[in-house]
Coordinates of C-alpha atoms (C1' of nucleotides) in Angstrom, one line a residue:
Chain A
M1 CA -33.3 17.1 15.9
A2 CA -34.3 15.2 12.7
I3 CA -35.7 18.5 11.5
G4 CA -35.0 17.7 7.9
G5 CA -36.8 14.4 8.3
R6 CA -35.4 11.2 6.8
T7 CA -36.1 9.0 3.8
N8 CA -35.3 5.4 4.3
D9 CA -33.3 4.2 1.4
P10 CA -31.0 1.3 2.5
A11 CA -29.8 0.4 -1.0
G12 CA -29.1 4.0 -1.9
M13 CA -27.3 4.7 1.4
R14 CA -25.3 1.6 1.0
R15 CA -24.3 2.4 -2.6
K16 CA -23.4 5.9 -1.6
I17 CA -21.0 4.6 1.1
I18 CA -19.4 2.0 -1.1
D19 CA -18.9 4.5 -4.0
A20 CA -17.4 7.1 -1.8
S21 CA -15.2 4.6 0.0
F22 CA -14.1 3.1 -3.3
A23 CA -13.0 6.5 -4.5
L24 CA -11.2 7.4 -1.3
M25 CA -9.6 4.0 -0.8
S26 CA -8.4 3.9 -4.4
R27 CA -6.9 7.3 -4.1
D28 CA -5.4 7.2 -0.6
G29 CA -5.2 3.5 0.2
Y30 CA -7.0 1.4 2.8
A31 CA -5.1 2.3 6.0
A32 CA -4.8 5.9 5.1
S33 CA -8.6 6.2 4.8
S34 CA -10.0 6.4 8.3
M35 CA -13.6 5.5 9.2
H36 CA -14.1 9.2 9.9
D37 CA -12.8 10.2 6.4
L38 CA -14.9 7.5 4.8
R39 CA -18.0 8.6 6.7
D40 CA -17.4 12.3 5.7
A41 CA -16.8 11.4 2.1
S42 CA -20.0 9.3 2.1
N43 CA -22.0 12.2 3.6
V44 CA -23.9 10.0 5.9
S45 CA -24.4 9.9 9.7
S46 CA -22.2 7.7 12.0
G47 CA -25.3 5.7 12.8
A48 CA -26.2 5.0 9.2
F49 CA -22.6 4.2 8.5
A50 CA -22.2 1.8 11.4
H51 CA -25.5 0.2 10.6
H52 CA -24.5 -0.8 7.1
F53 CA -20.9 -1.6 7.8
P54 CA -20.2 -2.7 11.4
S55 CA -16.4 -2.8 10.8
K56 CA -13.8 -1.4 8.5
K57 CA -13.1 -4.8 7.2
A58 CA -16.7 -5.4 6.3
L59 CA -16.7 -2.2 4.3
G60 CA -13.4 -3.1 2.6
L61 CA -14.8 -6.4 1.6
C62 CA -17.8 -4.8 -0.1
V63 CA -15.6 -2.1 -1.7
I64 CA -13.5 -4.9 -3.3
R65 CA -16.4 -7.1 -4.2
E66 CA -18.5 -4.4 -5.7
G67 CA -16.5 -1.2 -6.4
I68 CA -13.2 -2.8 -7.6
A69 CA -14.9 -5.6 -9.4
R70 CA -17.0 -3.1 -11.3
A71 CA -14.0 -0.9 -12.1
V72 CA -12.0 -3.8 -13.6
A73 CA -15.0 -4.9 -15.6
D74 CA -15.6 -1.5 -17.0
A75 CA -11.9 -0.7 -17.8
W76 CA -10.8 -4.1 -19.0
I77 CA -13.3 -7.0 -19.3
T78 CA -15.9 -5.1 -21.3
P79 CA -13.5 -3.4 -23.8
V80 CA -11.6 -6.6 -24.4
S81 CA -14.6 -8.7 -25.0
K82 CA -16.1 -6.2 -27.3
A83 CA -12.9 -5.7 -29.4
T84 CA -12.2 -7.3 -32.7
S85 CA -9.2 -9.1 -31.3
A86 CA -7.4 -9.4 -27.9
P87 CA -4.5 -7.1 -28.9
A88 CA -7.0 -4.5 -30.1
G89 CA -9.0 -4.7 -26.9
I90 CA -5.8 -4.4 -24.8
R91 CA -4.8 -1.4 -26.8
D92 CA -8.2 0.1 -26.3
A93 CA -8.1 -0.4 -22.5
F94 CA -4.6 1.1 -22.2
S95 CA -5.5 4.1 -24.4
A96 CA -8.7 4.9 -22.5
I97 CA -6.9 4.7 -19.2
V98 CA -4.0 6.9 -20.4
A99 CA -6.4 9.4 -21.8
E100 CA -8.2 9.5 -18.5
L101 CA -5.0 10.0 -16.6
E102 CA -3.9 12.8 -18.8
R103 CA -7.3 14.4 -18.3
N104 CA -7.1 14.6 -14.5
G105 CA -3.4 15.3 -14.3
S106 CA -2.4 12.8 -11.6
V107 CA -1.8 9.1 -11.4
S108 CA -3.4 7.3 -8.5
G109 CA -2.7 3.8 -9.9
C110 CA -4.8 0.7 -10.5
P111 CA -7.4 0.3 -7.7
L112 CA -7.1 -3.4 -7.6
N113 CA -3.3 -3.4 -7.7
N114 CA -3.1 -0.7 -5.1
L115 CA -5.3 -2.6 -2.6
A116 CA -3.8 -6.0 -3.4
V117 CA -0.3 -4.8 -2.7
E118 CA -1.3 -3.0 0.5
L119 CA -3.6 -5.7 2.0
S120 CA -2.6 -9.1 0.7
S121 CA -0.2 -9.6 3.6
H122 CA -2.6 -8.4 6.3
D123 CA -5.9 -10.2 5.6
P124 CA -6.3 -13.6 3.9
E125 CA -9.9 -13.0 3.3
L126 CA -9.5 -9.7 1.5
R127 CA -6.5 -11.2 -0.4
Q128 CA -8.5 -14.1 -1.7
E129 CA -11.3 -11.7 -2.8
M130 CA -8.8 -9.6 -4.8
D131 CA -7.1 -12.7 -6.2
A132 CA -10.5 -13.8 -7.5
I133 CA -10.8 -10.4 -9.4
F134 CA -7.3 -10.8 -10.9
E135 CA -8.4 -14.3 -11.9
S136 CA -11.6 -13.1 -13.7
W137 CA -9.6 -10.3 -15.4
R138 CA -7.1 -12.8 -16.7
A139 CA -9.9 -15.2 -17.7
A140 CA -11.5 -12.5 -19.8
I141 CA -8.3 -11.9 -21.7
A142 CA -7.5 -15.6 -22.0
G143 CA -10.9 -16.2 -23.4
K144 CA -10.5 -13.5 -26.1
L145 CA -7.1 -14.9 -27.0
R146 CA -8.7 -18.3 -27.4
D147 CA -11.3 -16.8 -29.7
D148 CA -8.5 -15.3 -31.8
L149 CA -6.8 -18.7 -32.0
D150 CA -10.0 -20.3 -33.1
A151 CA -10.5 -17.6 -35.7
G152 CA -7.0 -18.3 -37.0
L153 CA -5.7 -14.8 -36.2
A154 CA -2.8 -16.2 -34.2
S155 CA -1.0 -19.5 -33.5
D156 CA 1.5 -20.9 -31.1
L157 CA 0.3 -18.9 -28.1
D158 CA -0.6 -20.1 -24.6
P159 CA -3.8 -18.1 -23.7
Q160 CA -3.4 -18.4 -19.9
R161 CA 0.2 -17.5 -19.8
A162 CA -0.2 -14.7 -22.3
A163 CA -3.2 -13.3 -20.2
M164 CA -1.1 -13.4 -17.1
F165 CA 1.6 -11.6 -19.0
V166 CA -0.7 -8.8 -20.1
V167 CA -2.1 -8.2 -16.6
A168 CA 1.4 -8.2 -15.2
V169 CA 2.6 -5.7 -17.8
Y170 CA -0.3 -3.4 -17.1
S171 CA -0.1 -3.6 -13.3
G172 CA 3.6 -3.0 -13.2
A173 CA 3.5 -0.2 -15.7
M174 CA 0.8 1.5 -13.7
A175 CA 2.8 1.2 -10.5
M176 CA 5.7 2.9 -12.2
A177 CA 3.4 5.5 -13.7
K178 CA 2.2 6.2 -10.1
A179 CA 5.8 6.5 -8.9
S180 CA 6.8 8.8 -11.7
Q181 CA 3.5 10.6 -12.0
T182 CA 3.8 10.1 -15.8
T183 CA 2.1 8.1 -18.4
A184 CA 5.4 7.1 -20.0
P185 CA 5.6 3.7 -18.4
L186 CA 2.2 2.8 -19.7
L187 CA 2.9 4.0 -23.2
D188 CA 6.3 2.3 -23.4
S189 CA 4.9 -0.9 -22.0
L190 CA 2.0 -1.0 -24.4
S191 CA 4.3 -0.4 -27.3
E192 CA 6.4 -3.4 -26.3
L193 CA 3.4 -5.5 -25.6
I194 CA 2.1 -4.9 -29.1
N195 CA 5.5 -5.9 -30.4
Y196 CA 5.2 -9.1 -28.4
F197 CA 1.8 -9.8 -30.0
R198 CA 3.1 -9.0 -33.5
T199 CA 5.3 -12.1 -33.4
L200 CA 2.3 -14.2 -32.4
Y201 CA -0.4 -12.8 -34.7
R202 CA -0.8 -12.8 -38.4
P203 CA 0.7 -9.5 -39.8
D204 CA -2.7 -8.3 -41.1
A205 CA -4.5 -9.3 -37.9
I206 CA -3.0 -6.6 -35.7
Chain B
M1 CA 19.4 2.1 35.1
A2 CA 22.2 1.9 32.6
I3 CA 23.4 -1.2 34.5
G4 CA 24.7 -2.9 31.4
G5 CA 26.6 0.2 30.5
R6 CA 26.5 1.4 26.9
T7 CA 28.8 1.5 23.9
N8 CA 28.4 4.5 21.6
D9 CA 28.2 3.2 18.0
P10 CA 26.1 5.7 16.0
A11 CA 26.7 4.1 12.7
G12 CA 25.9 0.6 13.9
M13 CA 22.8 1.8 15.8
R14 CA 21.7 3.6 12.7
R15 CA 22.2 0.6 10.5
K16 CA 20.4 -1.7 12.9
I17 CA 17.4 0.6 12.9
I18 CA 17.4 0.9 9.1
D19 CA 17.8 -2.8 8.5
A20 CA 15.0 -3.8 10.9
S21 CA 12.8 -1.0 9.6
F22 CA 13.4 -2.1 6.0
A23 CA 12.5 -5.7 6.8
L24 CA 9.3 -4.6 8.7
M25 CA 8.2 -2.0 6.2
S26 CA 8.8 -4.4 3.3
R27 CA 6.7 -7.1 5.0
D28 CA 3.9 -5.1 6.5
G29 CA 4.0 -1.8 4.7
Y30 CA 4.8 1.7 5.8
A31 CA 1.5 2.7 7.5
A32 CA 1.1 -0.6 9.2
S33 CA 4.6 -0.4 10.8
S34 CA 4.2 1.9 13.8
M35 CA 7.1 3.7 15.3
H36 CA 6.6 1.4 18.3
D37 CA 6.9 -1.7 16.2
L38 CA 9.9 -0.3 14.3
R39 CA 11.6 0.5 17.6
D40 CA 10.9 -3.0 19.0
A41 CA 12.1 -4.7 15.8
S42 CA 15.3 -2.6 15.9
N43 CA 15.9 -3.5 19.6
V44 CA 17.0 0.0 20.6
S45 CA 15.7 2.5 23.2
S46 CA 13.2 5.2 22.4
G47 CA 15.8 7.7 23.0
A48 CA 18.3 6.3 20.6
F49 CA 15.6 5.7 18.0
A50 CA 14.3 9.3 18.3
H51 CA 17.9 10.6 18.2
H52 CA 18.7 9.0 14.9
F53 CA 15.3 9.5 13.3
P54 CA 13.3 12.5 14.6
S55 CA 10.2 11.5 12.5
K56 CA 8.8 8.5 10.7
K57 CA 9.2 10.2 7.4
A58 CA 12.9 10.8 8.0
L59 CA 13.2 7.1 8.8
G60 CA 11.2 6.1 5.7
L61 CA 13.4 8.3 3.5
C62 CA 16.6 6.5 4.8
V63 CA 14.9 3.1 4.4
I64 CA 14.2 3.9 0.8
R65 CA 17.6 5.5 0.0
E66 CA 19.6 2.8 1.8
G67 CA 17.6 -0.3 2.4
I68 CA 15.5 -0.5 -0.8
A69 CA 18.2 0.9 -3.1
R70 CA 20.5 -1.9 -1.8
A71 CA 17.9 -4.6 -2.2
V72 CA 17.3 -3.6 -5.9
A73 CA 21.0 -3.5 -6.5
D74 CA 21.5 -6.9 -5.0
A75 CA 18.5 -8.6 -6.7
W76 CA 18.6 -7.0 -10.1
I77 CA 21.4 -4.5 -11.0
T78 CA 24.3 -6.8 -10.0
P79 CA 23.0 -10.0 -11.5
V80 CA 22.0 -8.3 -14.8
S81 CA 25.3 -6.5 -15.2
K82 CA 27.3 -9.7 -14.4
A83 CA 25.3 -11.9 -16.9
T84 CA 26.4 -12.9 -20.4
S85 CA 23.4 -11.1 -21.8
A86 CA 20.4 -9.1 -20.7
P87 CA 17.9 -11.9 -21.1
A88 CA 20.2 -14.3 -19.2
G89 CA 20.5 -11.7 -16.4
I90 CA 16.8 -11.2 -16.2
R91 CA 16.2 -14.9 -16.1
D92 CA 18.8 -15.2 -13.3
A93 CA 17.1 -12.5 -11.3
F94 CA 13.7 -14.0 -11.7
S95 CA 14.9 -17.5 -10.8
A96 CA 16.8 -16.4 -7.7
I97 CA 13.7 -14.5 -6.4
V98 CA 11.4 -17.4 -7.2
A99 CA 13.7 -19.8 -5.4
E100 CA 13.8 -17.5 -2.4
L101 CA 10.0 -17.2 -2.3
E102 CA 9.6 -20.9 -2.4
R103 CA 12.2 -21.3 0.4
N104 CA 10.3 -19.1 2.9
G105 CA 6.8 -20.1 1.8
S106 CA 5.1 -16.7 1.6
V107 CA 5.2 -13.9 -0.9
S108 CA 5.6 -10.4 0.6
G109 CA 6.2 -8.7 -2.8
C110 CA 8.8 -6.4 -4.2
P111 CA 9.9 -3.9 -1.5
L112 CA 10.2 -1.0 -3.9
N113 CA 6.9 -1.7 -5.6
N114 CA 5.1 -2.2 -2.3
L115 CA 6.2 1.2 -0.9
A116 CA 5.9 3.0 -4.2
V117 CA 2.3 1.9 -4.6
E118 CA 1.5 2.7 -0.9
L119 CA 3.3 6.1 -0.6
S120 CA 3.5 7.8 -4.0
S121 CA 0.2 9.5 -3.5
H122 CA 1.0 10.7 0.0
D123 CA 4.5 12.2 -0.1
P124 CA 6.1 13.8 -3.1
E125 CA 9.5 13.6 -1.6
L126 CA 9.4 9.9 -0.9
R127 CA 7.8 9.3 -4.3
Q128 CA 10.6 11.1 -6.1
E129 CA 13.2 9.0 -4.2
M130 CA 11.5 5.7 -5.2
D131 CA 11.1 6.9 -8.8
A132 CA 14.9 7.5 -8.8
I133 CA 15.4 3.9 -7.8
F134 CA 13.1 2.6 -10.5
E135 CA 15.1 4.8 -12.9
S136 CA 18.4 3.3 -11.9
W137 CA 17.0 -0.2 -12.2
R138 CA 15.7 0.5 -15.7
A139 CA 19.0 2.2 -16.6
A140 CA 21.0 -0.9 -15.6
I141 CA 18.8 -3.2 -17.8
A142 CA 18.9 -0.7 -20.7
G143 CA 22.6 -0.5 -20.4
K144 CA 22.9 -4.3 -20.7
L145 CA 20.6 -4.3 -23.6
R146 CA 22.7 -1.7 -25.3
D147 CA 25.8 -3.9 -24.7
D148 CA 24.0 -6.8 -26.4
L149 CA 23.1 -4.6 -29.4
D150 CA 26.7 -3.5 -29.7
A151 CA 27.8 -7.1 -29.5
G152 CA 25.5 -8.0 -32.3
L153 CA 23.4 -10.3 -30.1
A154 CA 20.2 -8.5 -31.0
S155 CA 18.8 -5.9 -33.3
D156 CA 15.8 -3.7 -33.8
L157 CA 15.2 -3.1 -30.1
D158 CA 14.7 0.1 -28.1
P159 CA 16.8 -0.4 -24.9
Q160 CA 14.9 2.1 -22.8
R161 CA 11.4 0.9 -23.8
A162 CA 12.4 -2.7 -23.4
A163 CA 13.9 -2.0 -19.9
M164 CA 10.7 -0.3 -18.9
F165 CA 8.8 -3.3 -20.2
V166 CA 11.0 -5.7 -18.2
V167 CA 10.5 -3.9 -14.9
A168 CA 6.8 -3.5 -15.5
V169 CA 6.5 -7.2 -16.1
Y170 CA 8.4 -8.1 -13.0
S171 CA 6.6 -5.6 -10.8
G172 CA 3.2 -6.6 -12.0
A173 CA 3.9 -10.3 -11.8
M174 CA 5.1 -9.9 -8.2
A175 CA 2.0 -8.0 -7.3
M176 CA -0.1 -10.8 -8.6
A177 CA 2.2 -13.3 -6.9
K178 CA 1.5 -11.5 -3.6
A179 CA -2.3 -11.5 -4.2
S180 CA -2.3 -15.2 -5.1
Q181 CA 0.5 -16.2 -2.7
T182 CA 1.9 -18.3 -5.5
T183 CA 4.9 -18.0 -7.8
A184 CA 2.9 -18.9 -10.9
P185 CA 2.5 -15.3 -12.0
L186 CA 6.3 -14.9 -11.9
L187 CA 7.0 -18.1 -13.8
D188 CA 4.3 -17.5 -16.4
S189 CA 5.5 -13.9 -17.0
L190 CA 9.1 -14.9 -17.2
S191 CA 8.3 -17.5 -19.8
E192 CA 6.5 -14.9 -22.0
L193 CA 9.2 -12.4 -21.4
I194 CA 11.7 -14.8 -22.8
N195 CA 9.5 -15.4 -25.7
Y196 CA 9.4 -11.7 -26.3
F197 CA 13.2 -11.6 -26.3
R198 CA 13.4 -14.6 -28.6
T199 CA 12.0 -12.5 -31.4
L200 CA 14.6 -9.8 -30.9
Y201 CA 17.7 -11.8 -30.3
R202 CA 19.7 -14.1 -32.5
P203 CA 18.4 -17.7 -32.0
D204 CA 21.8 -18.8 -30.6
A205 CA 22.2 -15.9 -28.3
I206 CA 19.4 -16.8 -25.9
Chain C
dT1 C1' -54.6 0.7 13.3
dC2 C1' -51.0 -1.5 15.9
dT3 C1' -46.6 -3.4 16.4
dC4 C1' -42.2 -4.8 15.5
dT5 C1' -37.9 -4.6 13.0
dA6 C1' -34.7 -2.4 10.3
dA7 C1' -32.9 2.2 9.1
dC8 C1' -31.0 6.0 10.8
dA9 C1' -29.1 9.9 14.2
dG10 C1' -25.4 11.6 17.1
dG11 C1' -22.2 11.0 20.6
dT12 C1' -18.7 8.2 23.5
dC13 C1' -14.7 5.3 24.6
dA14 C1' -10.5 2.7 25.1
dA15 C1' -6.5 1.9 22.5
dT16 C1' -3.0 3.2 19.5
dT17 C1' -0.2 6.5 17.2
dA18 C1' 3.7 9.8 16.3
dA19 C1' 6.1 13.2 18.4
dC20 C1' 8.4 15.2 22.2
dC21 C1' 10.8 16.0 26.8
dT22 C1' 13.9 15.6 30.5
dG23 C1' 17.9 13.5 32.2
dT24 C1' 22.4 10.8 31.8
dT25 C1' 26.6 9.1 29.6
dT26 C1' 30.1 8.8 26.2
dT27 C1' 33.6 10.9 23.2
dA28 C1' 35.9 14.2 20.5
dT29 C1' 38.5 18.3 20.9
dA30 C1' 41.0 22.0 22.9
Chain D
dT1 C1' 42.1 17.5 32.0
dA2 C1' 38.1 20.6 31.0
dT3 C1' 34.0 21.1 28.3
dA4 C1' 30.8 21.1 24.8
dA5 C1' 28.3 18.3 21.8
dA6 C1' 26.5 14.2 20.4
dA7 C1' 24.7 9.5 21.7
dC8 C1' 21.7 7.3 24.4
dA9 C1' 17.9 6.1 28.1
dG10 C1' 13.1 6.0 29.5
dG11 C1' 8.8 8.1 30.0
dT12 C1' 4.9 11.5 28.6
dT13 C1' 1.2 13.5 25.7
dA14 C1' -2.2 15.2 22.6
dA15 C1' -4.4 13.6 18.7
dT16 C1' -6.4 10.1 16.0
dT17 C1' -8.2 5.7 15.3
dG18 C1' -11.9 1.9 15.0
dA19 C1' -15.6 0.3 17.5
dC20 C1' -19.6 0.8 20.1
dC21 C1' -23.8 2.6 22.6
dT22 C1' -28.2 4.7 23.5
dG23 C1' -32.0 6.9 21.5
dT24 C1' -35.4 8.0 17.5
dT25 C1' -38.1 7.3 13.2
dA26 C1' -39.8 5.1 9.0
dG27 C1' -42.2 1.4 6.8
dA28 C1' -43.8 -3.5 6.3
dG29 C1' -46.9 -6.9 8.0
dA30 C1' -50.7 -8.5 11.2

DNA sequence: TCTCTAACAGGTCAATTAACCTGTTTTATA
DNA sequence: TATAAAACAGGTTAATTGACCTGTTAGAGA
């Protein structure tokens, strides 16, 4: 045994497991992804798997803290903060996600929303972790909205409430997109969300 | 055995199982509710349970078609159709749900959204069934919006897109409410949703 | 060079799961 | 009333699950 030898690479091994587990859990859900499935998808031995993650919950926690947090940052926080305005950033995020969905043909939903809905009732610790990601997501949008207010692009808008609204619209639309296996809910909802912003922003600022 | 005798009541037995299963599945999810749990919650024998529902999927299908469809009708379709206007009906539905959540202390989420997010990727048949309920939900709201248009309460609004928007806002807000175990996402989102309608409706009509 | 710890390998185990099976009782129908 | 079919009772089972266990090897520090 051990014919192929072995290269100790704890960080790489760990990352490999988290990435594969994030992909599998995002697609199939937490409960539906067995430790055996996760191990197979990760392409590591049982021993290595158990060494890095002694329990499924420990793995789930890391998937949330690292995998999901990164996904939200990449899909939302970065685009919104780089955009010329909050509505523009929101439109960018929606459009990129819709394009990605139409590229691969099926809708597996928002990773954060999927796990939050599945796990919030079961584990308070995981729930709190996911709530924190929702919070940072909303904070990024609220921050951009505040920038727009300061720049005089908009007025009479409550950044926190509006940010909550935006994330709610997206999460709900994505849930319906998953149920219908269609991007229509996302497109329709984005359209109305832009209409909502049109009443709050200067006509030329949107 | 059979000391207490037995009263054949197929419809009642079936309803008992569906009601208990709807409650359990809505709270804990589909996968987390084992056949054993569902049987215990239903308070029936294994034999009766297996007789009415030969498989878990068969039970899930009936829970969706009967339990969830009724829940959506009671919480949304009926209030909206009875209201004086669509925004008023939406506000009524939100308020009643928030009041109910604050009464029992914890947020278990929207039954339809919970199951749709959990099961859409796993079973096309269940997915289609849930999509149909989303569809009827949106149709009820769109119908009311059309009534408002006809009555001259509003103008320049696309009933289908707006209905999609409303359901998305609610579903997403409820998901965040579940993640935070707070009603704040629902209250904030309702507030912004009303702002959205304010721009579409006559000032005195809302 | 020696040693100790973490990294890894591969297999095992009790518990849980969904489905099924055999037997009994009620009720509709002829 | 005779009888077939449905309604119910209670237990069984093969497969899957998450956790664990014993051994082996690489690499850092003394």
